Amino acid sequence: MTEGNPTPLYILSFRQRDELAALAAKAGWQVVAARRAEGAERRFLASGAAVAVVDARGALAEGLAAAAAMSGAVVSNGGAMLALVSRGDVDAVARFYDAGATHFLASPFSETEFVQSLRFAARYAEGMAGEWQASAPVDPLGWRFDLRGRTIQVTPALARMVDVGESATVRVLLRVLDRPERRAAFLALRRLGGERSATAFAHDLNGIGRVVQHLQHDRQAQRIDALVEPLGSAPDTTAAMRDALAGSRDAGGARRWIDRRLNGGGALAVVLVALNRFEVVNTAYGRVAGDALLRGAHRRIEAAAREALEKGALVARMGGSEFLIATDAPRERIDLAVERIASALSKPFVVGDSIAVLGCRIGMAERNDEENAATLLRRASEALAEAKASDSATLRVADAREEDAPVDRLAGELGPAIDHGEIDIVFQPQVSMADGTIVGVEALARWDHPAMGTIGADLLFAAAARADLEIALSDHIQRIVLERAAAWPAVLSRLRLSLNLTAGDIARPGFADLFLDRIDHSGFPRGRLTLEITESGLIEDLSIASALLTVFRQAGCRIAIDDFGTGYSSLAYLKSLPLDYLKIDKKLAQDITGTVRDRVVVRGVIDMARSLGLSVIAEGVETEEQLELLAKEGCQYYQGFLCSEAVSSAALAAMMEARMGAKTGAGA
């Protein structure tokens, strides 16, 4: 991450989205967060992020499913996936790795540990991106021997040099060697037949001179890879062979191959193929059957691609059940290949004693001018995600334009979203610690973006600032909140309503009169309204803020200082502003269960607020332990997932009715 240019981060958290988003944003990330798994792959791609966080704490099955759904997009784009698990679910880490995660973190963890894990994941993604630029032989000399089929493949360069076909026999290749060197070759192969996985032998080769053949035994795939190099240090044999031969299963090698082709100029298209329902088969029949199915699918894809595209195409397994085809063939040949691949994969597969019909979805992108491998693969992944989301379309072709960064993209779409009423409001309950009664709610803005998922207030206002729409967005939110709260049913008629004001609101000339008129016009009573101001919204001019808040307080509203403990001038605010409530920042509130020092700090804040006559509200309360300790220290109210996430007016009314019914039943 660079200062002033935050790096995008995608977070999927089923229960603690806002809390994780706040921690990451505080550390400098540009967060796109979601709470639902639907469309997770598409939202990750739209975010522009290289790192995806899947928070499976308390939602293990959902987290595993989401990780598996996103893994293809993460791997294809050289990204990283950080899985968060509960301490009791640590034994599931291996399943997350199988599903595509590259890193994991078990709770409970501190803010520092979370941020460090994000940074490690980001470095991993940067390393993956760096691999794309790593030097590799443009046309290596080597061969691959399939131990099961007893067949051999030869790289084109070696075939030309020793004047054999690319599908030469073992006997033909041995004739290239003198008799003494054939014995060295047999001894090397015998060494690989034991416990050794790599060895080498030297010989003379016409046109090069003295060379070393580096042999590597891939026991799982039951094959031997050989790379022929001038006498010297041993390279990564398997990686080079996977990069050279069209049957590659190495995602990194495929990306390097694409980058070299792009650097050479000219046209290039990338086709991503994802098998349908593979996870169901894999779960039902086990990994061995699943691996066999993947090998069968790979053979069908490779045969169809070679038949339609002839020479020059790369076929690779990218991870999970996704495959890649890269080619510079004309578009009509690519269309033919796509048609034949879809047809081949629609035919049944034999899985054990059963038959499985899978089918596929396909995404394609053709190179734009000056486009690199990263953006080309991302556009292909986006097209594949659209195909997966479709009810019927097998193929989606990416739009030729490159997507903007998240904030830029949202900034361009925010104006129409405001005009069309797409910015919505949800309400998070505030609860009395004394008796568990819901006494109020905080209004929070949300935008359910069709591609990027649920967008919270932080990213909304960042986009508004980019588009110079801060005042328009704030006005829009205030009107919706007041109108909706004024129309609440009787069951909500006693709740206090907390509404956030921004730094832009405070600086606006005549804002006090404008806002009070807005309240009165809505019909919502001033006496039930609390205005929340963050420390960052006040730091510019404390005297102006104090005068404005005094007007509102005299008009009947109450005033709260929000996110206390995160800014720089907290004590000055407490002395200078007409306050009624102090809201403890969620990180500070959650520290109550930390060390003795943490608890002393929280106790000091609460004692200071109480001595000034302020009521204290703790944000982000998630556990009974946090609640109990905060109550013991004198905190009067709380909000957080322990009670409820932010909900709609209808859900809030249903919650209140259920609570009232429970109390009535208990007293009967």
XYZ file of C-alpha atoms in Angstrom:
668
model
C 0.000 0.000 0.000
C 1.148 3.523 -0.704
C 0.098 6.602 1.213
C -2.678 8.475 -0.549
C -3.340 5.550 -2.846
C -5.030 2.844 -0.732
C -5.014 -0.736 -1.962
C -8.395 -2.418 -2.542
C -9.337 -5.233 -0.151
C -12.371 -7.534 -0.421
C -13.904 -8.819 2.821
C -16.686 -11.388 3.087
C -17.842 -11.694 6.698
C -21.170 -13.235 7.633
C -21.311 -11.708 11.125
C -18.603 -9.097 11.627
C -18.341 -7.319 8.294
C -18.371 -3.773 9.598
C -15.896 -4.480 12.386
C -13.350 -6.079 10.053
C -13.884 -3.366 7.450
C -13.195 -0.691 10.052
C -9.951 -2.374 11.159
C -8.730 -2.717 7.589
C -9.746 0.832 6.650
C -7.920 2.144 9.699
C -4.789 0.359 8.449
C -5.058 2.122 5.086
C -6.952 -0.356 2.908
C -9.787 0.629 0.583
C -12.365 -1.900 1.740
C -15.184 -3.466 -0.226
C -17.126 -5.604 2.255
C -20.007 -8.045 1.929
C -22.081 -10.092 4.343
C -23.718 -12.452 1.843
C -21.922 -15.123 -0.171
C -24.107 -14.699 -3.243
C -22.022 -13.355 -6.108
C -18.837 -13.349 -4.000
C -16.628 -14.221 -6.971
C -18.111 -11.435 -9.077
C -17.838 -8.910 -6.250
C -14.208 -9.827 -5.565
C -13.332 -9.259 -9.210
C -15.249 -5.982 -9.360
C -13.438 -4.714 -6.259
C -10.077 -4.752 -8.032
C -8.550 -6.374 -4.939
C -5.657 -8.827 -4.933
C -6.493 -10.056 -1.416
C -9.812 -11.602 -0.355
C -10.736 -12.189 3.290
C -13.267 -14.932 4.055
C -14.431 -14.695 7.668
C -15.836 -18.123 8.560
C -16.033 -17.591 12.316
C -19.390 -18.957 13.366
C -20.219 -19.833 9.758
C -17.820 -22.625 8.814
C -19.888 -24.288 6.084
C -20.767 -20.978 4.448
C -17.138 -19.871 4.603
C -15.850 -23.054 2.983
C -18.424 -22.792 0.214
C -17.551 -19.139 -0.418
C -13.801 -19.902 -0.470
C -14.336 -22.660 -3.017
C -16.508 -20.397 -5.168
C -13.896 -17.616 -5.150
C -10.765 -19.751 -5.477
C -10.744 -19.830 -9.272
C -10.890 -16.054 -9.540
C -8.243 -15.614 -6.831
C -5.823 -18.111 -8.401
C -6.399 -16.932 -11.967
C -5.560 -13.382 -10.981
C -2.516 -14.200 -8.864
C -4.259 -13.183 -5.651
C -4.328 -14.348 -2.040
C -7.153 -15.525 0.205
C -7.049 -15.085 3.980
C -9.450 -17.356 5.903
C -10.496 -16.382 9.429
C -11.614 -19.294 11.612
C -12.747 -19.776 15.193
C -10.268 -21.370 17.549
C -12.427 -24.485 17.734
C -12.383 -24.846 13.942
C -8.597 -24.900 13.489
C -8.846 -28.507 12.305
C -10.736 -27.138 9.273
C -7.693 -25.208 8.043
C -6.719 -28.024 5.670
C -10.194 -27.883 4.143
C -9.796 -24.151 3.571
C -6.483 -24.722 1.838
C -8.143 -27.335 -0.355
C -10.879 -24.802 -1.086
C -8.317 -22.238 -2.256
C -7.199 -20.268 0.817
C -3.538 -19.270 0.920
C -3.402 -17.884 4.492
C -5.394 -18.306 7.688
C -5.831 -16.649 11.084
C -7.588 -18.142 14.123
C -9.551 -16.060 16.628
C -9.270 -14.497 19.055
C -6.754 -12.220 17.369
C -5.696 -8.641 17.937
C -6.016 -5.771 15.505
C -2.257 -5.907 14.944
C -2.375 -9.623 14.128
C -5.211 -9.093 11.656
C -3.444 -6.227 9.900
C -0.180 -8.180 9.767
C -2.008 -11.134 8.223
C -3.417 -8.820 5.568
C 0.068 -7.550 4.827
C 1.493 -11.072 4.563
C -1.304 -11.990 2.169
C -0.638 -8.840 0.132
C 3.058 -9.672 -0.105
C 2.162 -13.145 -1.296
C -0.064 -11.629 -4.005
C 2.722 -9.242 -4.980
C 5.062 -12.217 -5.254
C 2.592 -14.005 -7.484
C 2.389 -10.916 -9.663
C 6.171 -10.719 -9.687
C 6.366 -14.282 -10.971
C 4.647 -13.114 -14.121
C 7.694 -10.991 -14.892
C 10.236 -13.637 -13.882
C 12.607 -14.618 -16.607
C 12.152 -18.082 -18.089
C 13.463 -19.745 -21.213
C 11.461 -18.623 -24.209
C 11.704 -22.048 -25.828
C 13.285 -24.558 -23.416
C 14.781 -27.902 -24.348
C 13.167 -30.795 -22.540
C 10.911 -33.801 -22.517
C 8.216 -35.446 -20.402
C 7.691 -39.202 -19.971
C 4.289 -40.556 -18.879
C 5.022 -43.635 -16.775
C 1.498 -45.005 -17.103
C 1.015 -44.612 -20.834
C 4.719 -45.105 -21.632
C 4.507 -42.089 -23.962
C 6.926 -39.225 -24.305
C 6.515 -35.565 -25.265
C 9.378 -33.417 -26.523
C 9.494 -29.620 -26.515
C 9.493 -28.121 -30.033
C 13.010 -26.700 -29.650
C 14.525 -30.051 -28.683
C 12.574 -31.827 -31.427
C 14.036 -29.453 -33.995
C 17.563 -29.699 -32.608
C 17.802 -33.504 -32.578
C 15.540 -33.924 -35.615
C 12.783 -35.987 -34.004
C 9.036 -35.502 -33.775
C 7.392 -33.897 -30.748
C 5.824 -37.302 -29.979
C 9.038 -39.284 -30.393
C 9.534 -42.697 -28.809
C 11.989 -43.482 -26.025
C 14.022 -45.594 -28.431
C 14.382 -42.680 -30.874
C 15.584 -40.331 -28.108
C 18.120 -42.825 -26.798
C 19.717 -42.995 -30.235
C 20.704 -39.333 -29.785
C 23.075 -40.447 -27.018
C 26.330 -42.323 -27.438
C 26.398 -45.802 -25.872
C 28.308 -44.769 -22.679
C 25.896 -41.887 -22.157
C 22.889 -44.168 -22.596
C 24.140 -46.105 -19.578
C 24.327 -42.814 -17.607
C 20.740 -42.102 -18.634
C 19.559 -45.567 -17.485
C 21.350 -45.162 -14.140
C 19.723 -41.743 -13.625
C 16.289 -43.204 -14.331
C 16.996 -46.062 -11.930
C 17.857 -43.566 -9.187
C 14.458 -41.951 -9.689
C 12.851 -45.363 -9.300
C 13.999 -45.427 -5.682
C 13.249 -42.742 -3.086
C 14.901 -39.864 -4.951
C 12.670 -37.357 -6.696
C 15.375 -35.483 -8.651
C 18.693 -36.309 -10.265
C 20.807 -35.352 -13.284
C 23.313 -36.684 -15.788
C 25.625 -35.032 -18.318
C 26.302 -35.765 -22.000
C 27.195 -34.126 -25.290
C 24.438 -32.849 -27.553
C 24.942 -31.858 -31.168
C 24.570 -28.130 -31.681
C 25.080 -27.256 -27.987
C 28.011 -29.218 -26.655
C 28.130 -30.484 -23.082
C 24.726 -30.376 -21.377
C 23.072 -31.569 -18.196
C 19.702 -33.268 -18.192
C 17.865 -32.438 -14.955
C 15.294 -35.120 -14.188
C 12.395 -34.712 -11.764
C 9.956 -37.469 -10.785
C 6.378 -36.282 -10.165
C 5.048 -39.308 -8.266
C 1.501 -38.038 -7.968
C 1.173 -37.460 -11.711
C 3.328 -40.555 -12.446
C 5.642 -38.880 -14.899
C 9.227 -37.742 -15.330
C 10.081 -34.215 -16.454
C 13.476 -33.474 -17.959
C 15.043 -30.123 -18.766
C 18.166 -29.927 -20.901
C 20.474 -27.082 -19.845
C 24.121 -26.137 -20.406
C 26.256 -27.526 -17.599
C 25.537 -25.353 -14.560
C 23.036 -24.827 -11.767
C 19.854 -26.852 -11.744
C 16.648 -24.954 -12.568
C 13.112 -25.788 -11.429
C 12.565 -28.623 -13.864
C 8.893 -29.256 -13.297
C 7.956 -25.565 -13.470
C 9.815 -25.112 -16.746
C 8.275 -28.202 -18.301
C 4.776 -27.213 -17.234
C 5.384 -23.831 -18.812
C 6.697 -25.337 -22.038
C 4.173 -28.072 -22.697
C 0.560 -27.358 -23.544
C -0.671 -29.800 -20.896
C 0.428 -27.458 -18.107
C -1.381 -27.621 -14.774
C 0.691 -24.790 -13.251
C -1.152 -21.476 -12.871
C 2.042 -19.467 -12.378
C 3.569 -20.968 -15.500
C 0.435 -20.151 -17.488
C 0.559 -16.525 -16.389
C 4.231 -16.237 -17.317
C 3.484 -17.756 -20.728
C 0.737 -15.177 -21.294
C 2.938 -12.296 -20.215
C 5.723 -13.337 -22.586
C 3.240 -13.502 -25.468
C 1.847 -10.079 -24.580
C 5.329 -8.593 -24.366
C 5.921 -9.863 -27.885
C 2.921 -7.875 -29.145
C 0.049 -9.079 -31.273
C -3.366 -10.464 -30.483
C -4.094 -12.872 -27.647
C -7.301 -14.249 -26.182
C -7.805 -15.960 -22.826
C -10.630 -18.447 -22.248
C -11.469 -19.622 -18.703
C -13.548 -22.786 -18.312
C -15.208 -23.761 -15.009
C -16.887 -27.122 -14.455
C -20.446 -27.033 -13.116
C -21.343 -28.978 -9.969
C -17.807 -30.322 -9.509
C -17.837 -29.685 -5.743
C -20.941 -31.851 -5.394
C -19.206 -34.772 -7.129
C -15.986 -34.210 -5.198
C -17.848 -34.236 -1.876
C -19.995 -37.243 -2.748
C -17.264 -39.506 -4.167
C -14.081 -38.206 -2.522
C -10.904 -36.507 -3.667
C -9.498 -39.480 -5.580
C -12.594 -39.627 -7.786
C -12.594 -35.839 -8.077
C -8.965 -35.788 -9.214
C -9.692 -38.457 -11.797
C -12.634 -36.423 -13.067
C -10.433 -33.322 -13.368
C -7.850 -35.247 -15.355
C -10.589 -36.496 -17.662
C -11.955 -32.976 -18.113
C -8.435 -31.708 -18.801
C -7.957 -34.291 -21.547
C -11.274 -33.375 -23.170
C -10.507 -29.640 -23.054
C -7.004 -30.172 -24.429
C -8.240 -32.385 -27.267
C -11.013 -29.955 -28.252
C -8.682 -26.950 -28.086
C -5.943 -28.577 -30.151
C -8.421 -29.794 -32.734
C -9.945 -26.336 -33.208
C -6.902 -24.107 -32.595
C -4.196 -26.378 -33.998
C -0.733 -25.386 -32.732
C 0.301 -22.537 -30.455
C -2.411 -22.728 -27.791
C -1.726 -23.112 -24.073
C -4.021 -25.317 -21.974
C -3.585 -25.141 -18.194
C -5.337 -26.090 -14.987
C -5.609 -22.889 -12.962
C -6.870 -24.271 -9.666
C -10.003 -25.895 -8.340
C -12.127 -26.913 -11.303
C -11.057 -24.070 -13.595
C -8.991 -24.396 -16.765
C -7.395 -21.837 -19.055
C -6.847 -21.728 -22.797
C -4.686 -18.944 -24.223
C -4.256 -18.492 -27.959
C -3.495 -16.001 -30.712
C -5.752 -17.830 -33.176
C -8.400 -15.923 -35.174
C -11.713 -15.285 -33.438
C -13.607 -17.783 -35.598
C -11.215 -20.556 -34.506
C -11.637 -19.536 -30.860
C -15.420 -19.638 -31.191
C -15.112 -23.126 -32.679
C -12.891 -24.214 -29.785
C -15.370 -22.854 -27.220
C -18.207 -24.707 -28.924
C -16.272 -27.984 -28.949
C -15.115 -27.616 -25.337
C -18.680 -26.979 -24.164
C -19.878 -29.981 -26.145
C -17.111 -32.233 -24.808
C -17.791 -31.282 -21.192
C -21.544 -31.747 -21.554
C -21.035 -35.476 -22.111
C -21.252 -37.742 -19.024
C -18.192 -38.644 -16.942
C -17.688 -41.997 -15.259
C -17.136 -41.508 -11.512
C -16.573 -44.795 -9.725
C -19.596 -46.925 -10.487
C -21.756 -43.910 -11.351
C -22.264 -41.427 -14.147
C -21.943 -37.662 -13.565
C -23.105 -34.953 -15.954
C -21.379 -31.643 -15.262
C -21.327 -29.136 -18.107
C -19.412 -25.886 -17.832
C -19.404 -22.094 -17.864
C -16.912 -20.157 -19.988
C -15.547 -16.616 -19.818
C -13.399 -15.049 -22.534
C -11.405 -11.842 -22.928
C -9.417 -10.588 -25.915
C -6.395 -8.390 -25.416
C -6.788 -4.612 -25.460
C -3.977 -2.342 -26.606
C -1.035 -2.378 -24.167
C -2.888 -4.718 -21.778
C -0.876 -6.914 -19.411
C -1.557 -10.431 -18.154
C -3.088 -9.258 -14.875
C -5.828 -7.127 -16.431
C -6.499 -9.594 -19.254
C -6.999 -12.474 -16.810
C -9.136 -10.334 -14.521
C -11.465 -9.408 -17.376
C -11.732 -13.070 -18.363
C -12.518 -13.946 -14.733
C -15.218 -11.276 -14.619
C -16.761 -12.706 -17.776
C -16.667 -16.196 -16.236
C -18.348 -14.896 -13.076
C -21.112 -13.384 -15.209
C -21.564 -16.696 -17.007
C -21.813 -18.523 -13.667
C -24.417 -16.042 -12.465
C -26.500 -16.544 -15.595
C -29.360 -19.023 -15.645
C -28.663 -20.208 -19.184
C -25.629 -18.611 -20.846
C -22.630 -20.924 -21.169
C -20.326 -18.211 -22.544
C -19.707 -14.593 -21.594
C -17.215 -12.367 -23.432
C -15.613 -9.538 -21.452
C -16.291 -5.940 -22.318
C -13.304 -4.390 -24.059
C -12.954 -1.562 -21.545
C -10.941 -1.925 -18.338
C -12.780 -1.512 -15.066
C -12.012 1.500 -12.895
C -10.762 1.316 -9.331
C -13.576 0.799 -6.791
C -13.816 4.391 -5.542
C -13.573 5.816 -9.060
C -16.179 3.384 -10.286
C -18.555 4.129 -7.418
C -17.992 7.854 -7.834
C -19.184 7.638 -11.419
C -22.298 5.670 -10.425
C -23.201 7.443 -7.175
C -25.139 10.373 -8.679
C -27.626 8.161 -10.560
C -27.851 5.861 -7.511
C -28.934 8.807 -5.347
C -31.415 9.969 -7.984
C -32.913 6.487 -8.324
C -33.178 5.888 -4.569
C -30.657 3.044 -4.461
C -29.014 4.325 -1.252
C -30.921 2.688 1.582
C -30.966 2.929 5.376
C -30.746 0.248 8.054
C -30.981 0.613 11.827
C -28.794 -0.992 14.507
C -30.421 -1.343 17.938
C -28.981 0.327 21.045
C -29.691 -1.642 24.218
C -29.891 -0.761 27.899
C -27.482 -2.888 29.900
C -29.694 -2.613 32.977
C -32.641 -4.594 31.628
C -31.854 -5.543 28.012
C -34.466 -3.174 26.589
C -33.902 -1.706 23.125
C -34.009 2.049 23.751
C -32.780 3.447 20.453
C -31.208 2.812 17.063
C -28.405 4.236 14.954
C -29.224 4.900 11.290
C -26.596 3.575 8.859
C -26.394 4.096 5.095
C -26.044 1.124 2.754
C -25.843 0.686 -1.007
C -26.547 -2.787 -2.404
C -24.399 -2.415 -5.495
C -25.264 -4.945 -8.229
C -21.613 -5.909 -8.824
C -19.696 -4.916 -5.699
C -22.181 -6.054 -3.096
C -23.144 -4.096 0.005
C -21.274 -0.794 0.244
C -21.047 0.782 3.699
C -20.915 4.413 4.751
C -17.106 4.749 4.682
C -16.764 3.747 1.041
C -19.948 5.625 0.138
C -18.598 8.920 1.449
C -15.155 8.257 -0.069
C -16.874 7.923 -3.452
C -18.980 11.012 -2.715
C -15.838 13.008 -1.964
C -14.300 11.866 -5.259
C -17.450 12.881 -7.156
C -17.996 16.112 -5.184
C -21.333 14.744 -3.969
C -20.768 14.795 -0.196
C -23.482 17.351 0.519
C -25.919 15.702 -1.888
C -25.344 12.291 -0.280
C -25.652 13.662 3.260
C -28.887 15.509 2.427
C -30.289 12.386 0.786
C -29.493 10.195 3.812
C -30.913 12.695 6.299
C -34.194 12.989 4.415
C -34.621 9.208 4.119
C -33.794 8.583 7.789
C -36.183 11.226 9.119
C -39.041 10.335 6.781
C -38.730 6.633 7.497
C -38.482 7.079 11.273
C -41.457 9.458 11.252
C -43.535 6.679 9.682
C -42.560 4.018 12.204
C -45.393 1.949 13.709
C -46.476 2.345 17.330
C -44.153 -0.430 18.536
C -41.166 1.793 17.604
C -42.670 5.067 18.785
C -40.514 5.370 21.918
C -37.129 4.624 20.352
C -34.449 7.272 20.115
C -32.962 7.799 16.668
C -29.240 8.489 16.210
C -28.208 10.202 12.988
C -24.649 10.971 11.898
C -23.588 14.430 10.778
C -20.478 14.868 8.617
C -17.661 17.388 8.657
C -19.173 18.871 5.496
C -22.489 19.421 7.294
C -20.814 21.252 10.154
C -18.947 23.566 7.793
C -22.044 24.488 5.733
C -23.303 28.067 6.243
C -26.882 28.094 7.537
C -26.913 24.342 8.180
C -28.579 24.664 11.604
C -31.720 26.310 10.234
C -31.784 23.998 7.201
C -31.521 20.854 9.295
C -34.051 21.911 11.949
C -36.551 22.710 9.176
C -35.880 19.263 7.723
C -36.623 17.626 11.077
C -39.846 19.547 11.564
C -40.997 18.925 7.998
C -40.550 15.155 8.475
C -42.703 15.136 11.605
C -40.141 13.258 13.708
C -39.923 14.765 17.227
C -36.740 16.675 17.984
C -36.691 15.304 21.502
C -36.105 11.727 20.267
C -33.232 12.642 17.947
C -29.554 12.204 18.798
C -26.966 13.721 16.475
C -23.668 11.828 16.327
C -20.433 13.587 15.434
C -17.142 11.778 14.870
C -13.880 13.206 16.127
C -12.578 13.415 12.554
C -15.597 15.542 11.679
C -14.726 18.111 14.354
C -11.000 18.489 14.197
C -11.009 21.308 11.624
C -12.675 24.004 13.771
C -13.818 23.119 17.262
C -15.405 26.536 17.966
C -17.700 26.338 14.894
C -18.728 22.799 15.843
C -19.435 23.839 19.427
C -21.669 26.734 18.338
C -23.617 24.582 15.886
C -24.157 21.733 18.359
C -25.288 24.198 21.010
C -28.041 25.370 18.648
C -29.197 21.804 18.083
C -29.124 20.983 21.789
C -31.148 24.055 22.659
C -33.640 22.962 19.966
C -34.261 19.711 21.863
C -31.830 17.289 20.174
C -29.182 15.366 22.063
C -25.535 15.188 21.014
C -23.152 12.235 20.988
C -19.453 12.069 20.254
C -18.959 8.957 18.094
C -15.973 6.561 17.858
C -14.399 8.050 20.983
C -10.813 6.895 21.426
C -9.752 6.929 17.763
C -8.941 10.622 17.271
C -6.359 13.102 18.518
C -8.246 15.664 20.612
C -10.682 13.618 22.675
C -10.197 15.513 25.944
C -10.592 18.868 24.199
C -13.898 17.698 22.780
C -15.208 16.610 26.154
C -14.359 20.001 27.653
C -15.602 22.173 24.780
C -18.701 20.540 23.294
C -22.294 20.346 24.583
C -22.489 16.551 24.793
C -25.020 14.051 26.182
C -23.506 10.735 25.128
C -20.040 9.355 24.647
C -19.833 6.382 22.264
C -16.814 4.190 22.910
C -15.152 3.044 19.691
C -15.724 -0.663 19.009
C -12.016 -1.516 19.201
C -11.712 0.150 22.587
C -14.876 -1.572 23.831
C -13.672 -4.986 22.680
C -10.349 -4.466 24.465
C -12.233 -4.839 27.764
C -11.546 -8.593 27.542
C -7.851 -8.075 26.822
C -5.048 -7.381 29.272
C -5.362 -5.691 32.666
C -3.938 -2.539 31.072
C -6.657 -2.612 28.370
C -9.354 -2.858 31.005
C -7.867 0.019 33.004
C -7.992 2.234 29.897
C -11.648 1.418 29.221
C -12.500 1.953 32.897
C -10.797 5.359 32.809
C -12.796 6.464 29.766
C -16.095 5.396 31.314
C -15.288 7.006 34.676
C -14.290 10.260 32.958
C -17.503 10.329 30.918
C -19.692 9.562 33.948
C -17.986 12.287 36.003
C -18.884 14.775 33.236
C -22.530 13.680 33.326
C -22.391 11.808 30.015
C -24.132 8.528 29.276
C -21.844 5.899 27.752
C -22.664 3.693 24.752
C -20.272 0.894 23.769
C -20.095 0.015 20.080
C -19.250 -3.342 18.521
C -20.222 -5.565 21.475
C -20.173 -9.158 20.249
C -19.843 -11.444 23.281
C -21.480 -11.917 26.659
C -18.072 -11.529 28.295
C -17.594 -8.083 26.756
C -21.097 -7.103 27.833
C -20.614 -8.257 31.421
C -17.271 -6.496 31.867
C -18.514 -3.242 30.305
C -21.567 -3.280 32.565
C -19.351 -3.827 35.625
C -17.327 -0.743 34.675
C -20.468 1.410 34.509
C -21.332 1.480 30.788
C -25.110 2.021 30.399
C -25.841 1.116 26.752
C -24.418 -0.979 23.961
C -24.891 -1.807 20.300
C -23.394 -4.622 18.265
C -23.942 -8.100 16.919
C -24.614 -9.530 20.377
C -28.056 -7.958 20.046
C -28.457 -7.557 16.291
C -26.890 -6.430 13.064
C -28.333 -3.341 11.375
C -31.804 -4.187 10.036
C -34.680 -2.647 8.084
C -37.589 -0.811 9.733
C -39.824 -3.838 9.216
C -37.309 -6.222 10.785
C -36.787 -3.785 13.661
C -40.538 -3.671 14.339
C -40.730 -7.475 14.264
C -37.812 -7.678 16.700
C -39.490 -5.265 19.111
C -42.790 -7.141 18.933
C -41.032 -10.442 19.599
C -39.240 -8.999 22.622
C -42.432 -7.491 24.001
C -44.231 -10.787 23.457
C -41.484 -12.676 25.272
C -41.691 -10.310 28.244
C -45.483 -10.628 28.343
C -45.214 -14.415 28.226
C -42.621 -14.443 30.986
C -44.795 -12.302 33.242
C -47.953 -14.358 32.667
